[in-house]
Amino acid sequence: MKKVFGILLLALLLLLAACGEEETSSEDTGTDDAPAEENTEADEETEDSGEEEATNEDGISIGFSLDTLQEERWQRDRDLFVSKAEELGASVNVQSADSDDAKQISQAENLISQGVDLLVVVPHDAEVSASIVEMAHAEDIPVISYDRLIKNSEVDLYVSFDNERVGEMQATAITELVPQGKYVLIEGADTDNNAHLFKQGQMNILQPLIDSGDIEIVYDQWTKGWEPEEALANMENALTSNDNDIDAVIAANDGTAGGVIQALAAQGMDGEIPVSGQDAELAAVQRIVEGTQTMTVYKPIRDLAERVAELAVQMANGEEIETSTTVNNGQIDVPSILLDPIAVTKENIDDTIIADGFHSEEDVYQNAE
Ligand code: GAL
């Protein structure tokens, strides 16, 4: 009897061991296949979820090549895109180029050689990134231009916000407060096609006031790499070269607005000079509550990221994407989807940014008196 019992126990243990073994092997497989050059959060998640890995092997694999994670928004874009794409059964390999063209191109090359089914690209340089589209198409890999347009290429789809409208919103908010006077323009990075669209939108509103002599542009500068420190230095030059005699600043995003307001604060002028922004960064929304920044342009990133994740999976499955809009990129009319931005001032923060849960009420009003 004891002997029979012993044999049964042994059999049971072996069975358990066999089960244990099986688990290990699928994880192992996962780990082996997936590691890309630079493991980001998304990769680690993908690696950890061994089961998912099994699914992904026959599922869609997407390469997400970002210019940078410098601004708060890009981290949000990454996380929302990855979680939606994974929800749809795809795996995502995220690469950030730290605003370096050569790095972005080699990362894209790496993603292509790993055999991704589709590339989503936020280009650092609108022109230089055209070579990424050529490389991808040589391997029949479609490319989606995310938020920023890739110029002079056969890119397959462009999804963004109406960026000219963003510029119009910035200039409208500031000219309503300062219909006459001396203006400083602190623009974005001229390598970024969006920076040119923001400026075009601003000039749609400013030009008639310039022509009528109501306002004068006394300083106008692109900001290398959208870096706040560069915006700070440019704004210091603008103040020095105009003996602090300026009335308004149009800054292209919240990062540059932060640099501008630092320069104004050093002259005791913060809160007196209206300043625009974009991206609804937490620090900027707090500045709007405190009164040192006038407005920001809120772009619901979840709508963009989730829409592109859905379209990426559809395209990777070979589905045709119909769009009602096209944008000419210098080579073709790119099928495009442009989402609506939202102008935000102190008056509508609660109904927009907080209502959407983009930031919590507690965080936004933490410095409010
Ligand atoms: C633009 C983007 C903005 C801003 C900027 C800096 O292309 O549309 O939201 O963040 O880049 O990265």
CSV table of C-alpha atoms and ligand atoms in Angstrom, one decimal:
chain,number,residue,atom,x,y,z
A,1,MET,CA,0.0,0.0,0.0
A,2,LYS,CA,2.7,2.5,1.1
A,3,LYS,CA,4.7,1.6,-2.1
A,4,VAL,CA,1.6,2.4,-4.3
A,5,PHE,CA,1.2,5.7,-2.4
A,6,GLY,CA,4.9,6.6,-2.9
A,7,ILE,CA,4.7,5.9,-6.6
A,8,LEU,CA,1.6,8.1,-6.9
A,9,LEU,CA,3.3,11.0,-5.0
A,10,LEU,CA,6.4,10.8,-7.2
A,11,ALA,CA,4.2,10.8,-10.3
A,12,LEU,CA,2.4,13.9,-9.0
A,13,LEU,CA,5.7,15.8,-8.3
A,14,LEU,CA,7.0,14.9,-11.7
A,15,LEU,CA,3.8,16.2,-13.2
A,16,LEU,CA,4.1,19.5,-11.3
A,17,ALA,CA,7.8,19.8,-12.3
A,18,ALA,CA,6.7,19.3,-16.0
A,19,CYS,CA,4.1,22.0,-15.6
A,20,GLY,CA,6.7,24.4,-14.0
A,21,GLU,CA,9.1,23.6,-16.8
A,22,GLU,CA,6.6,24.6,-19.5
A,23,GLU,CA,6.1,28.0,-17.9
A,24,THR,CA,9.7,28.7,-17.8
A,25,SER,CA,10.2,27.8,-21.5
A,26,SER,CA,7.5,30.3,-22.8
A,27,GLU,CA,9.0,33.1,-20.7
A,28,ASP,CA,12.4,32.3,-22.0
A,29,THR,CA,11.2,32.3,-25.6
A,30,GLY,CA,9.6,35.7,-24.9
A,31,THR,CA,12.7,37.2,-23.5
A,32,ASP,CA,14.9,35.9,-26.3
A,33,ASP,CA,12.9,37.2,-29.2
A,34,ALA,CA,11.9,40.6,-28.0
A,35,PRO,CA,15.0,42.5,-26.7
A,36,ALA,CA,15.6,45.6,-28.9
A,37,GLU,CA,18.6,47.8,-28.6
A,38,GLU,CA,17.2,50.2,-26.1
A,39,ASN,CA,14.6,48.6,-23.7
A,40,THR,CA,11.9,51.1,-22.8
A,41,GLU,CA,9.1,50.6,-20.4
A,42,ALA,CA,6.9,49.2,-23.2
A,43,ASP,CA,9.5,46.6,-24.1
A,44,GLU,CA,10.0,45.5,-20.5
A,45,GLU,CA,6.2,45.1,-20.2
A,46,THR,CA,6.1,43.1,-23.4
A,47,GLU,CA,8.9,40.9,-22.2
A,48,ASP,CA,7.4,40.4,-18.7
A,49,SER,CA,4.0,39.3,-20.1
A,50,GLY,CA,5.3,36.0,-21.5
A,51,GLU,CA,1.8,35.0,-22.4
A,52,GLU,CA,1.3,38.1,-24.5
A,53,GLU,CA,4.6,37.5,-26.1
A,54,ALA,CA,3.2,34.2,-27.4
A,55,THR,CA,0.2,36.1,-28.8
A,56,ASN,CA,2.4,38.8,-30.2
A,57,GLU,CA,4.5,36.4,-32.2
A,58,ASP,CA,1.6,35.9,-34.5
A,59,GLY,CA,0.2,39.3,-33.8
A,60,ILE,CA,1.1,42.7,-35.0
A,61,SER,CA,4.5,44.3,-34.1
A,62,ILE,CA,4.7,48.1,-34.2
A,63,GLY,CA,7.9,50.2,-34.1
A,64,PHE,CA,7.3,53.6,-32.4
A,65,SER,CA,10.1,56.0,-33.1
A,66,LEU,CA,9.9,59.2,-31.1
A,67,ASP,CA,12.1,62.3,-31.5
A,68,THR,CA,12.3,62.9,-27.8
A,69,LEU,CA,10.7,62.3,-24.4
A,70,GLN,CA,11.8,65.8,-23.3
A,71,GLU,CA,8.3,67.2,-23.0
A,72,GLU,CA,5.7,65.8,-20.6
A,73,ARG,CA,3.3,65.2,-23.5
A,74,TRP,CA,5.5,62.6,-25.4
A,75,GLN,CA,5.7,60.4,-22.3
A,76,ARG,CA,1.9,60.5,-22.3
A,77,ASP,CA,1.7,59.8,-26.0
A,78,ARG,CA,4.0,56.8,-25.5
A,79,ASP,CA,2.1,55.3,-22.6
A,80,LEU,CA,-1.4,55.8,-24.1
A,81,PHE,CA,-0.3,54.5,-27.5
A,82,VAL,CA,1.4,51.4,-26.1
A,83,SER,CA,-1.5,50.5,-23.8
A,84,LYS,CA,-4.1,50.9,-26.6
A,85,ALA,CA,-2.0,48.9,-29.1
A,86,GLU,CA,-1.5,46.1,-26.6
A,87,GLU,CA,-5.2,46.1,-25.9
A,88,LEU,CA,-5.6,45.5,-29.6
A,89,GLY,CA,-3.2,42.5,-29.5
A,90,ALA,CA,-0.2,44.3,-30.9
A,91,SER,CA,3.3,44.6,-29.4
A,92,VAL,CA,5.2,47.9,-29.5
A,93,ASN,CA,8.9,48.6,-29.5
A,94,VAL,CA,9.4,52.2,-28.5
A,95,GLN,CA,12.6,54.1,-29.3
A,96,SER,CA,13.4,57.7,-28.4
A,97,ALA,CA,16.1,59.5,-30.4
A,98,ASP,CA,16.8,62.3,-27.9
A,99,SER,CA,16.5,64.9,-30.7
A,100,ASP,CA,19.4,63.3,-32.7
A,101,ASP,CA,18.7,62.6,-36.4
A,102,ALA,CA,21.4,60.0,-36.8
A,103,LYS,CA,20.2,58.1,-33.8
A,104,GLN,CA,16.5,58.2,-35.0
A,105,ILE,CA,17.6,56.9,-38.4
A,106,SER,CA,19.7,54.0,-36.9
A,107,GLN,CA,16.9,53.2,-34.5
A,108,ALA,CA,14.4,53.0,-37.4
A,109,GLU,CA,16.8,50.8,-39.4
A,110,ASN,CA,17.0,48.5,-36.4
A,111,LEU,CA,13.2,48.3,-36.0
A,112,ILE,CA,12.9,47.6,-39.8
A,113,SER,CA,15.6,44.9,-39.6
A,114,GLN,CA,13.7,43.3,-36.7
A,115,GLY,CA,10.8,43.0,-39.1
A,116,VAL,CA,8.1,45.3,-37.5
A,117,ASP,CA,4.8,45.3,-39.4
A,118,LEU,CA,4.5,49.0,-39.3
A,119,LEU,CA,6.4,52.1,-38.2
A,120,VAL,CA,4.9,55.1,-36.3
A,121,VAL,CA,7.3,58.1,-36.4
A,122,VAL,CA,7.5,61.4,-34.6
A,123,PRO,CA,10.3,62.9,-36.7
A,124,HIS,CA,13.0,65.1,-35.2
A,125,ASP,CA,13.7,66.7,-38.6
A,126,ALA,CA,10.8,66.9,-41.1
A,127,GLU,CA,13.2,66.6,-44.1
A,128,VAL,CA,15.9,64.2,-42.8
A,129,SER,CA,13.3,61.7,-41.7
A,130,ALA,CA,12.2,61.1,-45.3
A,131,SER,CA,15.0,58.5,-45.5
A,132,ILE,CA,13.2,56.5,-42.8
A,133,VAL,CA,10.1,56.2,-45.1
A,134,GLU,CA,12.3,55.1,-48.0
A,135,MET,CA,14.0,52.4,-45.9
A,136,ALA,CA,10.7,51.1,-44.6
A,137,HIS,CA,9.0,51.0,-48.0
A,138,ALA,CA,11.9,49.1,-49.4
A,139,GLU,CA,10.7,46.3,-46.9
A,140,ASP,CA,7.0,47.0,-47.7
A,141,ILE,CA,6.6,48.5,-44.2
A,142,PRO,CA,4.0,51.3,-44.0
A,143,VAL,CA,4.8,54.5,-42.1
A,144,ILE,CA,2.5,56.7,-40.1
A,145,SER,CA,3.6,60.3,-39.4
A,146,TYR,CA,2.6,60.9,-35.8
A,147,ASP,CA,1.8,64.5,-34.8
A,148,ARG,CA,4.6,65.9,-37.0
A,149,LEU,CA,4.6,65.6,-40.8
A,150,ILE,CA,7.5,63.9,-42.6
A,151,LYS,CA,8.1,66.1,-45.6
A,152,ASN,CA,9.0,65.1,-49.2
A,153,SER,CA,8.3,61.4,-48.9
A,154,GLU,CA,5.6,58.9,-49.7
A,155,VAL,CA,4.5,58.6,-46.1
A,156,ASP,CA,1.3,56.6,-45.8
A,157,LEU,CA,-0.7,58.5,-43.3
A,158,TYR,CA,-0.4,61.7,-41.2
A,159,VAL,CA,-2.4,62.1,-37.9
A,160,SER,CA,-2.1,65.2,-35.8
A,161,PHE,CA,-4.0,68.2,-34.5
A,162,ASP,CA,-4.9,71.2,-36.6
A,163,ASN,CA,-1.6,72.9,-35.9
A,164,GLU,CA,-2.3,76.1,-37.8
A,165,ARG,CA,-5.4,76.5,-35.7
A,166,VAL,CA,-3.1,76.1,-32.6
A,167,GLY,CA,-1.2,79.2,-33.7
A,168,GLU,CA,-4.4,81.2,-34.4
A,169,MET,CA,-5.6,80.3,-30.9
A,170,GLN,CA,-2.3,81.5,-29.3
A,171,ALA,CA,-2.3,84.9,-31.3
A,172,THR,CA,-6.1,85.5,-30.7
A,173,ALA,CA,-5.8,85.1,-27.0
A,174,ILE,CA,-2.8,87.5,-26.8
A,175,THR,CA,-4.1,90.1,-29.3
A,176,GLU,CA,-7.4,90.3,-27.4
A,177,LEU,CA,-5.4,91.4,-24.3
A,178,VAL,CA,-2.8,93.5,-26.2
A,179,PRO,CA,-4.4,94.9,-29.5
A,180,GLN,CA,-1.6,97.4,-29.8
A,181,GLY,CA,2.1,97.2,-28.9
A,182,LYS,CA,5.5,95.5,-29.2
A,183,TYR,CA,5.5,91.8,-29.7
A,184,VAL,CA,8.1,89.1,-29.2
A,185,LEU,CA,7.8,85.8,-31.0
A,186,ILE,CA,9.5,82.8,-29.4
A,187,GLU,CA,8.9,80.0,-32.0
A,188,GLY,CA,9.5,76.3,-32.0
A,189,ALA,CA,12.3,74.3,-33.5
A,190,ASP,CA,12.6,75.1,-37.3
A,191,THR,CA,13.4,71.4,-38.0
A,192,ASP,CA,9.8,70.6,-36.9
A,193,ASN,CA,7.1,71.2,-39.5
A,194,ASN,CA,4.6,71.9,-36.7
A,195,ALA,CA,6.6,74.9,-35.6
A,196,HIS,CA,6.1,76.4,-39.1
A,197,LEU,CA,2.4,75.6,-39.0
A,198,PHE,CA,2.0,77.2,-35.5
A,199,LYS,CA,3.8,80.3,-36.8
A,200,GLN,CA,1.6,80.4,-40.0
A,201,GLY,CA,-1.5,80.3,-37.7
A,202,GLN,CA,-0.1,83.1,-35.5
A,203,MET,CA,0.7,85.3,-38.6
A,204,ASN,CA,-2.9,84.7,-39.9
A,205,ILE,CA,-4.0,86.8,-36.8
A,206,LEU,CA,-1.0,89.1,-36.4
A,207,GLN,CA,-0.4,90.2,-40.0
A,208,PRO,CA,-3.5,92.4,-40.3
A,209,LEU,CA,-2.5,94.2,-37.1
A,210,ILE,CA,1.1,94.6,-38.3
A,211,ASP,CA,-0.2,96.0,-41.6
A,212,SER,CA,-2.4,98.5,-39.7
A,213,GLY,CA,0.5,99.5,-37.6
A,214,ASP,CA,-1.2,98.4,-34.3
A,215,ILE,CA,1.5,95.9,-33.4
A,216,GLU,CA,5.2,95.6,-34.1
A,217,ILE,CA,7.2,92.4,-34.0
A,218,VAL,CA,10.4,93.6,-32.3
A,219,TYR,CA,12.0,90.1,-31.9
A,220,ASP,CA,11.3,86.8,-33.7
A,221,GLN,CA,13.4,83.6,-33.1
A,222,TRP,CA,13.2,79.8,-33.6
A,223,THR,CA,14.1,77.8,-30.5
A,224,LYS,CA,16.7,75.1,-31.2
A,225,GLY,CA,15.3,71.6,-30.2
A,226,TRP,CA,12.3,73.3,-28.5
A,227,GLU,CA,14.7,73.7,-25.5
A,228,PRO,CA,13.4,75.9,-22.6
A,229,GLU,CA,17.0,77.1,-21.9
A,230,GLU,CA,17.3,78.3,-25.5
A,231,ALA,CA,13.9,80.1,-25.1
A,232,LEU,CA,15.2,81.7,-21.9
A,233,ALA,CA,18.4,82.9,-23.6
A,234,ASN,CA,16.4,84.3,-26.6
A,235,MET,CA,14.0,86.1,-24.4
A,236,GLU,CA,16.9,87.7,-22.4
A,237,ASN,CA,18.2,88.9,-25.8
A,238,ALA,CA,14.8,90.3,-26.7
A,239,LEU,CA,14.5,92.2,-23.4
A,240,THR,CA,18.0,93.5,-23.6
A,241,SER,CA,17.8,94.6,-27.2
A,242,ASN,CA,14.5,96.4,-26.5
A,243,ASP,CA,15.3,97.8,-23.0
A,244,ASN,CA,12.5,95.7,-21.6
A,245,ASP,CA,10.1,97.8,-23.6
A,246,ILE,CA,7.8,95.0,-24.8
A,247,ASP,CA,4.1,94.4,-24.4
A,248,ALA,CA,3.4,90.7,-25.3
A,249,VAL,CA,5.0,87.4,-26.0
A,250,ILE,CA,3.8,84.6,-28.3
A,251,ALA,CA,5.6,81.4,-27.1
A,252,ALA,CA,5.0,78.3,-29.3
A,253,ASN,CA,4.7,75.8,-26.4
A,254,ASP,CA,4.7,75.6,-22.6
A,255,GLY,CA,8.3,74.5,-22.5
A,256,THR,CA,9.4,77.7,-24.3
A,257,ALA,CA,6.8,79.8,-22.3
A,258,GLY,CA,8.6,78.6,-19.1
A,259,GLY,CA,11.9,79.9,-20.4
A,260,VAL,CA,10.2,83.2,-21.4
A,261,ILE,CA,8.6,83.7,-18.0
A,262,GLN,CA,11.9,83.0,-16.2
A,263,ALA,CA,13.5,85.8,-18.2
A,264,LEU,CA,10.5,88.1,-17.5
A,265,ALA,CA,10.7,87.2,-13.7
A,266,ALA,CA,14.4,88.2,-13.6
A,267,GLN,CA,13.3,91.7,-14.7
A,268,GLY,CA,10.3,91.7,-12.4
A,269,MET,CA,7.9,91.7,-15.4
A,270,ASP,CA,6.3,88.2,-14.9
A,271,GLY,CA,2.5,88.5,-14.6
A,272,GLU,CA,2.5,91.9,-16.4
A,273,ILE,CA,3.3,90.7,-19.9
A,274,PRO,CA,0.8,88.2,-21.5
A,275,VAL,CA,2.5,85.0,-22.7
A,276,SER,CA,1.0,82.1,-24.7
A,277,GLY,CA,1.8,78.4,-24.6
A,278,GLN,CA,0.8,74.9,-25.8
A,279,ASP,CA,0.6,71.3,-24.4
A,280,ALA,CA,-1.2,72.0,-21.1
A,281,GLU,CA,1.8,70.9,-19.1
A,282,LEU,CA,1.1,70.9,-15.4
A,283,ALA,CA,3.6,73.6,-14.6
A,284,ALA,CA,2.0,75.8,-17.3
A,285,VAL,CA,-1.5,75.3,-16.1
A,286,GLN,CA,-0.3,76.2,-12.6
A,287,ARG,CA,1.3,79.4,-14.0
A,288,ILE,CA,-2.1,80.2,-15.7
A,289,VAL,CA,-3.8,79.9,-12.3
A,290,GLU,CA,-1.1,82.0,-10.7
A,291,GLY,CA,-1.3,84.6,-13.5
A,292,THR,CA,2.2,84.5,-15.0
A,293,GLN,CA,1.1,82.7,-18.2
A,294,THR,CA,-2.1,83.7,-20.1
A,295,MET,CA,-3.1,80.6,-21.9
A,296,THR,CA,-2.1,77.2,-23.3
A,297,VAL,CA,-3.5,75.1,-26.1
A,298,TYR,CA,-4.8,71.8,-24.8
A,299,LYS,CA,-4.5,68.8,-27.2
A,300,PRO,CA,-6.3,65.7,-25.9
A,301,ILE,CA,-3.4,63.3,-26.3
A,302,ARG,CA,-5.5,60.2,-25.6
A,303,ASP,CA,-7.6,60.9,-28.7
A,304,LEU,CA,-4.5,61.1,-30.9
A,305,ALA,CA,-2.6,58.2,-29.4
A,306,GLU,CA,-5.5,55.8,-29.3
A,307,ARG,CA,-6.7,56.8,-32.8
A,308,VAL,CA,-3.2,56.1,-34.2
A,309,ALA,CA,-3.0,52.8,-32.4
A,310,GLU,CA,-6.3,51.6,-34.0
A,311,LEU,CA,-5.2,52.9,-37.4
A,312,ALA,CA,-1.8,51.2,-37.1
A,313,VAL,CA,-3.3,47.8,-36.3
A,314,GLN,CA,-5.8,48.2,-39.2
A,315,MET,CA,-3.0,49.2,-41.7
A,316,ALA,CA,-0.8,46.4,-40.5
A,317,ASN,CA,-3.7,44.0,-41.1
A,318,GLY,CA,-3.7,45.3,-44.7
A,319,GLU,CA,-6.9,47.4,-44.4
A,320,GLU,CA,-7.3,50.5,-46.6
A,321,ILE,CA,-7.6,53.8,-44.5
A,322,GLU,CA,-10.1,56.4,-45.9
A,323,THR,CA,-9.5,60.0,-44.7
A,324,SER,CA,-11.5,63.1,-45.5
A,325,THR,CA,-8.4,65.3,-45.6
A,326,THR,CA,-5.0,65.3,-47.2
A,327,VAL,CA,-2.0,67.5,-46.4
A,328,ASN,CA,0.6,68.2,-49.1
A,329,ASN,CA,4.1,67.4,-47.8
A,330,GLY,CA,6.0,68.7,-50.8
A,331,GLN,CA,5.9,65.4,-52.6
A,332,ILE,CA,2.4,63.9,-52.2
A,333,ASP,CA,-1.0,64.8,-50.8
A,334,VAL,CA,-0.8,62.7,-47.6
A,335,PRO,CA,-4.0,61.1,-46.4
A,336,SER,CA,-4.5,62.9,-43.1
A,337,ILE,CA,-6.6,63.2,-39.9
A,338,LEU,CA,-6.4,66.5,-38.0
A,339,LEU,CA,-8.0,66.6,-34.5
A,340,ASP,CA,-9.3,69.8,-32.8
A,341,PRO,CA,-7.1,71.7,-30.3
A,342,ILE,CA,-8.7,73.6,-27.4
A,343,ALA,CA,-7.7,77.1,-26.2
A,344,VAL,CA,-7.4,77.2,-22.4
A,345,THR,CA,-7.3,80.2,-20.1
A,346,LYS,CA,-8.0,80.5,-16.3
A,347,GLU,CA,-11.8,80.6,-17.2
A,348,ASN,CA,-12.1,77.1,-18.7
A,349,ILE,CA,-9.4,75.0,-17.1
A,350,ASP,CA,-12.0,73.1,-15.0
A,351,ASP,CA,-14.3,72.3,-18.0
A,352,THR,CA,-11.5,71.1,-20.2
A,353,ILE,CA,-8.2,69.9,-18.7
A,354,ILE,CA,-9.6,68.9,-15.3
A,355,ALA,CA,-12.9,67.5,-16.7
A,356,ASP,CA,-10.9,65.2,-19.0
A,357,GLY,CA,-8.7,64.1,-16.1
A,358,PHE,CA,-5.6,65.3,-18.0
A,359,HIS,CA,-4.5,66.9,-14.7
A,360,SER,CA,-6.2,66.6,-11.2
A,361,GLU,CA,-7.8,69.6,-9.6
A,362,GLU,CA,-5.5,69.2,-6.6
A,363,ASP,CA,-2.4,69.4,-8.8
A,364,VAL,CA,-3.6,72.3,-10.8
A,365,TYR,CA,-4.6,74.5,-7.9
A,366,GLN,CA,-1.8,73.4,-5.5
A,367,ASN,CA,-0.1,76.8,-5.5
A,368,ALA,CA,-3.3,78.8,-5.8
A,369,GLU,CA,-3.8,81.3,-2.9
B,1,GAL,C1,5.5,69.8,-31.5
B,1,GAL,C2,4.3,69.4,-30.7
B,1,GAL,C3,4.0,70.2,-29.6
B,1,GAL,C4,5.3,70.4,-28.7
B,1,GAL,C5,6.6,70.4,-29.5
B,1,GAL,C6,7.8,70.1,-28.6
B,1,GAL,O1,5.7,69.2,-32.6
B,1,GAL,O2,3.2,69.4,-31.6
B,1,GAL,O3,3.0,69.6,-28.8
B,1,GAL,O4,5.3,69.6,-27.7
B,1,GAL,O5,6.6,69.6,-30.6
B,1,GAL,O6,8.1,68.8,-28.5
